Structures are given as structure tokens and as C-alpha cells.
Amino acid sequence: MTSTPSVAYGGVSILHAAGCGWGCSTPIDLSCKAIINRDKTENQADDSGLLSQLSSSILSLTGQEIDSDITISVESEIPASMGLKSSSAVAISAIKSVIDEFGIDLNPRQIVEVAAEMQMRSGCSMTGSYDDNWAAMGLNSAIIRLESELPSKPFALTEINDMYCTIIHRGRRRSTPKLSDFEKMRSKFKIAKKSLISGDVMAAFKENGLAVAESTRDLEGLKLLKTLDSLGLASSITGSGPSIAILYEEDQIDLVSDFSRSFERIITTKVLQRPRMEGK
């Protein structure tokens, strides 16, 4: 017997939380679906180790035990290890499928907390990825503060207009940066944070990309960001890279298409527009 699929979404970074303790991501229209299947005896292969942390994370944060006889299958449109929040989407969709199956009452903020626990336990995240988890829930867009008493509760909500998002595929991450790599560029991430809090989301998006490129020593990425800026296009390295995301409106479609033509693989989608959720 198979359950109804539970859906979560990919996203792109507006501000990387490892840089200065503040983070923000926005969802994009790439989905991930999780299905509970009681007929299978083995879990779907899970290279990240995320799914193996699901039961223990729910138990740790809620006291609820999960039937060990279930298996979870995940189908995702979101490429992994590219900074597109694939781990958050897997975690959120899996949690939603389990709580629906067993009638566990979790509000959105608690779902985000369980996803953060799963990612920290599995080593998929340096920070808990609270902002990415909110994006995976479909919230456009939560600003989180890691040093708050409840980092899972948005410090504020901003919103990105109905924009296109083109992602330049630059392969998978070869290695995972350390937290200390980002902390060295703290002052530059603070500039992006100041822009974000003041409401200039596109400035924060661009400033974050430059700071991430310097943190990860991505010289090629830094050059691409500067070229895109010279063309009047807002771009950033999303997550820890290596993908570059371009956010733009309809009147820039041809410009982005012309620029992207030289790249072997691109993904074009849209910023997800959904009603705001309440993070209680």
C-alpha cells in the first residue's frame, strides 16, 4: 500500500546563514515528492543519510515513535549537491509523509525543526538550514537568525515578486566548505544582511553571491557574477555552490537566454508564489 505523495520544494539562497548567523532562502518551482510504501522491505538508497535520521529526529523532538516497518521513496526534480536545497526538500517531504501517515500533529515550525535535526545529525548542514527548510515548505521567504532562542521561527518575512530563476549548472560540489571559511568573510555577509533587513532583497542576493564566491575561493564563479552584474542581471552563488542562480523579470528573458547559451546545462524555473504560512 502506497501513501499520497507529500511535496516539498527546492530553493535558492538570498543570504547564506553560515556567513554571519542570518539566513534567507526563497523557494523555486522544482519539487520533491516523498511516498510511504509498506510493501517494500528496504529503504530507497539514501547517499546523504537523511532518511535514516528521520525516526530518531521525530522521537527526539516530539517523543513520537514511528513504525519501523515503513519505507520512504523519494522522487526529486532538484539536483543534489548544487546549492539548490535538495536536502531540505527531501527532509521536509519525508517528514510530511510520515506525520500524515501516523496522524502526528506538527505545526510548520516544528516540521522545520525536525528537518534541521535530520540535517545536523546526517552532516548535510552546518547550520540546520532553517531558512532552506522554510523554503522547502513553500514559504516565500523567511529570514532566520541562528542566535535567537528559536532559530526555527522566522525573524521576519520578506517576499520576492513573481520572477524567473535560471540556474547555471556547474557540476556537483567537489568538497564541502567549512564554517570557518564563511566566517572569514563575515563583514561582507553583514553587508548583505543589512540590505536584506532594509528590504533590498536583490542587493542582498548579489552581495551574498560575491561573499560566498570569496569564502569558497570560487574565482570562476566570482568572474561570472561580475559579468552578469555588468549586464544588469541579479545573480548569486546559491548555497555553498557551485550553481549560479539568476533572478529576473519577464523583460530580461532574452538577455538571460543569450547569456546562458554558452553553458552546457541550465535550468529555468520560477520563484514559487504561495500564500504566506504562519511559523508558530
Tab-separated table of C-alpha atoms in Angstrom:
chain	number	residue	atom	x	y	z
A	1	MET	CA	0.000	0.000	0.000
A	2	THR	CA	1.343	3.405	-1.010
A	3	SER	CA	0.508	6.773	0.542
A	4	THR	CA	-0.358	10.004	-1.248
A	5	PRO	CA	2.872	11.867	-2.158
A	6	SER	CA	3.978	14.697	0.127
A	7	VAL	CA	5.605	17.600	-1.712
A	8	ALA	CA	8.453	19.977	-0.853
A	9	TYR	CA	10.436	22.424	-2.970
A	10	GLY	CA	13.932	23.437	-3.960
A	11	GLY	CA	15.227	26.932	-3.368
A	12	VAL	CA	17.985	29.455	-3.868
A	13	SER	CA	19.891	31.440	-1.266
A	14	ILE	CA	19.310	35.101	-0.625
A	15	LEU	CA	21.708	35.081	2.349
A	16	HIS	CA	23.889	32.153	3.454
A	17	ALA	CA	23.350	31.603	7.189
A	18	ALA	CA	26.932	30.458	7.781
A	19	GLY	CA	28.260	33.898	6.891
A	20	CYS	CA	27.007	35.994	9.799
A	21	GLY	CA	24.313	33.942	11.527
A	22	TRP	CA	21.438	35.311	9.456
A	23	GLY	CA	19.910	33.409	6.552
A	24	CYS	CA	17.206	33.611	3.922
A	25	SER	CA	16.200	31.380	1.024
A	26	THR	CA	13.369	31.575	-1.451
A	27	PRO	CA	11.532	28.588	-2.943
A	28	ILE	CA	11.645	27.757	-6.634
A	29	ASP	CA	9.272	25.621	-8.649
A	30	LEU	CA	11.292	22.411	-8.573
A	31	SER	CA	9.631	19.758	-6.453
A	32	CYS	CA	10.481	16.707	-4.395
A	33	LYS	CA	7.874	14.059	-3.552
A	34	ALA	CA	8.054	11.511	-0.748
A	35	ILE	CA	5.852	8.431	-0.597
A	36	ILE	CA	5.451	5.903	2.209
A	37	ASN	CA	5.308	2.348	0.927
A	38	ARG	CA	4.529	-0.531	3.269
A	39	ASP	CA	5.112	-3.186	0.591
A	40	LYS	CA	8.863	-2.680	0.297
A	41	THR	CA	11.303	-4.154	2.767
A	42	GLU	CA	14.243	-1.841	2.104
A	43	ASN	CA	14.550	1.922	2.127
A	44	GLN	CA	15.390	3.742	-1.055
A	45	ALA	CA	19.122	4.352	-1.381
A	46	ASP	CA	19.959	7.484	0.605
A	47	ASP	CA	23.510	8.644	-0.030
A	48	SER	CA	23.120	11.619	2.303
A	49	GLY	CA	21.936	9.544	5.258
A	50	LEU	CA	18.996	11.905	5.764
A	51	LEU	CA	16.189	9.356	5.733
A	52	SER	CA	17.940	7.165	8.283
A	53	GLN	CA	17.757	10.083	10.745
A	54	LEU	CA	14.017	10.677	10.345
A	55	SER	CA	12.618	8.402	13.067
A	56	SER	CA	15.207	9.384	15.681
A	57	SER	CA	14.778	13.092	14.935
A	58	ILE	CA	10.994	12.940	15.304
A	59	LEU	CA	11.373	10.928	18.518
A	60	SER	CA	13.952	13.362	19.920
A	61	LEU	CA	11.868	16.477	19.287
A	62	THR	CA	8.315	15.180	19.747
A	63	GLY	CA	8.508	11.953	21.756
A	64	GLN	CA	6.574	10.180	18.989
A	65	GLU	CA	7.760	6.771	17.806
A	66	ILE	CA	7.490	5.822	14.137
A	67	ASP	CA	6.639	2.362	12.806
A	68	SER	CA	9.903	0.811	11.636
A	69	ASP	CA	8.120	-1.308	9.003
A	70	ILE	CA	7.575	1.606	6.617
A	71	THR	CA	9.846	2.617	3.778
A	72	ILE	CA	10.085	6.043	2.165
A	73	SER	CA	10.654	6.575	-1.542
A	74	VAL	CA	11.680	9.996	-2.812
A	75	GLU	CA	11.388	11.368	-6.343
A	76	SER	CA	13.053	14.728	-6.872
A	77	GLU	CA	13.481	17.229	-9.691
A	78	ILE	CA	16.131	19.021	-7.615
A	79	PRO	CA	19.767	18.230	-8.475
A	80	ALA	CA	21.806	17.272	-5.409
A	81	SER	CA	24.990	18.935	-4.119
A	82	MET	CA	24.484	22.074	-6.202
A	83	GLY	CA	23.178	24.513	-3.594
A	84	LEU	CA	19.518	24.118	-4.603
A	85	LYS	CA	18.289	22.935	-1.176
A	86	SER	CA	17.783	19.318	-2.214
A	87	SER	CA	18.471	18.029	1.317
A	88	SER	CA	15.855	20.323	2.837
A	89	ALA	CA	13.334	19.211	0.222
A	90	VAL	CA	13.998	15.528	0.934
A	91	ALA	CA	13.745	16.083	4.692
A	92	ILE	CA	10.573	18.187	4.567
A	93	SER	CA	8.742	15.911	2.122
A	94	ALA	CA	9.682	12.821	4.158
A	95	ILE	CA	8.552	14.402	7.441
A	96	LYS	CA	5.243	15.485	5.908
A	97	SER	CA	4.613	11.988	4.568
A	98	VAL	CA	5.282	10.399	7.971
A	99	ILE	CA	3.198	12.789	10.056
A	100	ASP	CA	0.305	12.442	7.606
A	101	GLU	CA	0.559	8.657	7.714
A	102	PHE	CA	0.624	8.436	11.510
A	103	GLY	CA	-1.560	11.402	12.379
A	104	ILE	CA	1.210	13.275	14.205
A	105	ASP	CA	0.238	16.893	14.815
A	106	LEU	CA	3.184	19.164	13.999
A	107	ASN	CA	2.884	22.819	13.053
A	108	PRO	CA	5.106	24.264	10.280
A	109	ARG	CA	7.777	25.489	12.707
A	110	GLN	CA	8.061	22.044	14.312
A	111	ILE	CA	8.411	20.432	10.886
A	112	VAL	CA	11.257	22.858	10.166
A	113	GLU	CA	12.888	21.884	13.493
A	114	VAL	CA	12.720	18.161	12.724
A	115	ALA	CA	14.241	18.799	9.283
A	116	ALA	CA	17.058	20.792	10.898
A	117	GLU	CA	17.719	17.951	13.336
A	118	MET	CA	17.860	15.434	10.488
A	119	GLN	CA	20.335	17.546	8.542
A	120	MET	CA	22.609	18.206	11.505
A	121	ARG	CA	22.641	14.525	12.507
A	122	SER	CA	23.418	13.387	8.955
A	123	GLY	CA	26.082	16.045	8.370
A	124	CYS	CA	24.158	17.640	5.488
A	125	SER	CA	24.141	21.086	7.079
A	126	MET	CA	26.467	23.331	9.089
A	127	THR	CA	23.641	25.456	10.483
A	128	GLY	CA	20.451	23.382	10.480
A	129	SER	CA	19.329	25.064	7.243
A	130	TYR	CA	16.267	26.604	8.899
A	131	ASP	CA	15.817	29.119	6.085
A	132	ASP	CA	16.179	26.404	3.446
A	133	ASN	CA	13.642	24.264	5.310
A	134	TRP	CA	11.117	27.098	5.249
A	135	ALA	CA	11.728	27.480	1.514
A	136	ALA	CA	11.174	23.732	1.089
A	137	MET	CA	7.827	24.219	2.851
A	138	GLY	CA	6.938	26.768	0.168
A	139	LEU	CA	7.332	29.916	2.269
A	140	ASN	CA	8.469	32.964	0.281
A	141	SER	CA	10.735	33.991	2.095
A	142	ALA	CA	11.774	33.568	5.752
A	143	ILE	CA	14.643	35.485	7.346
A	144	ILE	CA	16.130	33.472	10.197
A	145	ARG	CA	18.601	34.325	12.941
A	146	LEU	CA	20.666	31.422	14.248
A	147	GLU	CA	21.441	33.053	17.598
A	148	SER	CA	17.793	33.596	18.534
A	149	GLU	CA	16.109	31.403	21.153
A	150	LEU	CA	14.060	29.785	18.385
A	151	PRO	CA	16.067	29.813	15.146
A	152	SER	CA	13.248	27.836	13.547
A	153	LYS	CA	10.918	30.817	13.991
A	154	PRO	CA	11.347	33.435	11.243
A	155	PHE	CA	12.784	36.715	12.487
A	156	ALA	CA	10.918	38.409	9.656
A	157	LEU	CA	9.245	37.589	6.366
A	158	THR	CA	10.138	39.155	3.078
A	159	GLU	CA	8.738	38.309	-0.313
A	160	ILE	CA	10.210	38.121	-3.785
A	161	ASN	CA	7.990	39.131	-6.658
A	162	ASP	CA	6.880	36.835	-9.453
A	163	MET	CA	10.319	36.324	-11.008
A	164	TYR	CA	12.044	33.828	-13.249
A	165	CYS	CA	15.026	31.873	-11.979
A	166	THR	CA	17.681	30.457	-14.287
A	167	ILE	CA	20.270	28.186	-12.730
A	168	ILE	CA	23.647	27.706	-14.359
A	169	HIS	CA	24.675	24.108	-13.729
A	170	ARG	CA	28.390	23.965	-12.871
A	171	GLY	CA	28.522	20.362	-11.703
A	172	ARG	CA	28.392	18.975	-8.179
A	173	ARG	CA	30.344	20.276	-5.216
A	174	ARG	CA	33.763	18.683	-5.051
A	175	SER	CA	34.107	19.339	-1.330
A	176	THR	CA	32.047	20.897	1.440
A	177	PRO	CA	33.329	24.239	2.753
A	178	LYS	CA	33.902	24.651	6.478
A	179	LEU	CA	32.064	27.099	8.705
A	180	SER	CA	35.357	28.921	9.258
A	181	ASP	CA	35.615	29.610	5.506
A	182	PHE	CA	32.445	31.677	5.682
A	183	GLU	CA	33.286	33.355	8.975
A	184	LYS	CA	36.386	34.882	7.366
A	185	MET	CA	34.048	36.890	5.124
A	186	ARG	CA	31.698	37.834	7.961
A	187	SER	CA	31.945	41.569	7.260
A	188	LYS	CA	30.822	41.049	3.652
A	189	PHE	CA	27.916	38.835	4.672
A	190	LYS	CA	26.890	41.537	7.149
A	191	ILE	CA	26.605	43.977	4.244
A	192	ALA	CA	24.200	41.550	2.551
A	193	LYS	CA	22.282	41.121	5.806
A	194	LYS	CA	21.908	44.886	6.180
A	195	SER	CA	20.487	45.114	2.658
A	196	LEU	CA	18.088	42.255	3.348
A	197	ILE	CA	16.776	43.704	6.615
A	198	SER	CA	16.301	47.098	4.951
A	199	GLY	CA	14.144	45.452	2.277
A	200	ASP	CA	16.586	45.493	-0.656
A	201	VAL	CA	16.382	41.779	-1.387
A	202	MET	CA	18.087	41.909	-4.784
A	203	ALA	CA	21.081	43.781	-3.361
A	204	ALA	CA	21.366	41.177	-0.596
A	205	PHE	CA	21.139	38.401	-3.183
A	206	LYS	CA	24.019	39.839	-5.231
A	207	GLU	CA	26.196	40.734	-2.226
A	208	ASN	CA	25.733	37.267	-0.777
A	209	GLY	CA	26.927	35.671	-4.014
A	210	LEU	CA	30.151	37.660	-4.023
A	211	ALA	CA	30.783	36.775	-0.369
A	212	VAL	CA	30.156	33.063	-0.994
A	213	ALA	CA	32.490	33.080	-4.012
A	214	GLU	CA	35.264	34.583	-1.899
A	215	SER	CA	34.553	32.219	1.008
A	216	THR	CA	34.810	29.152	-1.218
A	217	ARG	CA	37.626	30.581	-3.373
A	218	ASP	CA	35.458	30.185	-6.448
A	219	LEU	CA	37.309	32.503	-8.806
A	220	GLU	CA	35.410	31.343	-11.886
A	221	GLY	CA	32.111	31.931	-10.095
A	222	LEU	CA	33.226	35.370	-8.954
A	223	LYS	CA	34.062	36.304	-12.538
A	224	LEU	CA	30.662	35.096	-13.778
A	225	LEU	CA	28.825	37.087	-11.102
A	226	LYS	CA	30.660	40.262	-12.059
A	227	THR	CA	29.939	39.686	-15.747
A	228	LEU	CA	26.237	39.186	-15.029
A	229	ASP	CA	26.172	42.334	-12.909
A	230	SER	CA	27.725	44.314	-15.767
A	231	LEU	CA	24.818	43.138	-17.942
A	232	GLY	CA	22.305	44.394	-15.385
A	233	LEU	CA	21.363	40.913	-14.146
A	234	ALA	CA	20.982	39.945	-10.476
A	235	SER	CA	22.845	36.726	-9.763
A	236	SER	CA	24.319	34.829	-6.842
A	237	ILE	CA	26.020	31.597	-5.928
A	238	THR	CA	23.295	29.619	-4.204
A	239	GLY	CA	24.038	27.680	-1.039
A	240	SER	CA	27.708	26.786	-0.893
A	241	GLY	CA	27.736	26.462	-4.667
A	242	PRO	CA	28.647	25.742	-7.284
A	243	SER	CA	25.389	26.641	-9.057
A	244	ILE	CA	24.749	30.245	-10.014
A	245	ALA	CA	21.170	31.490	-9.841
A	246	ILE	CA	19.886	34.448	-11.860
A	247	LEU	CA	16.659	36.153	-10.738
A	248	TYR	CA	14.956	38.303	-13.349
A	249	GLU	CA	11.664	39.619	-14.656
A	250	GLU	CA	9.961	38.993	-17.974
A	251	ASP	CA	11.615	41.893	-19.788
A	252	GLN	CA	15.044	40.267	-19.229
A	253	ILE	CA	14.190	36.822	-20.617
A	254	ASP	CA	16.028	37.367	-23.918
A	255	LEU	CA	19.099	38.791	-22.159
A	256	VAL	CA	19.357	35.764	-19.870
A	257	SER	CA	18.753	33.401	-22.780
A	258	ASP	CA	21.577	34.980	-24.778
A	259	PHE	CA	23.989	34.818	-21.836
A	260	SER	CA	23.092	31.221	-20.937
A	261	ARG	CA	23.522	29.871	-24.452
A	262	SER	CA	27.213	29.133	-23.940
A	263	PHE	CA	26.594	26.860	-20.940
A	264	GLU	CA	26.077	23.157	-21.405
A	265	ARG	CA	23.255	22.808	-18.890
A	266	ILE	CA	20.839	25.304	-17.424
A	267	ILE	CA	17.559	25.014	-15.540
A	268	THR	CA	14.892	27.685	-15.901
A	269	THR	CA	12.003	27.842	-13.463
A	270	LYS	CA	10.219	30.472	-11.388
A	271	VAL	CA	10.246	31.747	-7.832
A	272	LEU	CA	7.412	29.917	-6.140
A	273	GLN	CA	4.468	32.119	-5.238
A	274	ARG	CA	2.338	30.698	-2.444
A	275	PRO	CA	0.307	32.199	0.391
A	276	ARG	CA	2.462	33.002	3.399
A	277	MET	CA	2.491	30.353	6.089
A	278	GLU	CA	2.440	31.057	9.798
A	279	GLY	CA	5.545	29.793	11.592
A	280	LYS	CA	4.066	29.289	15.027
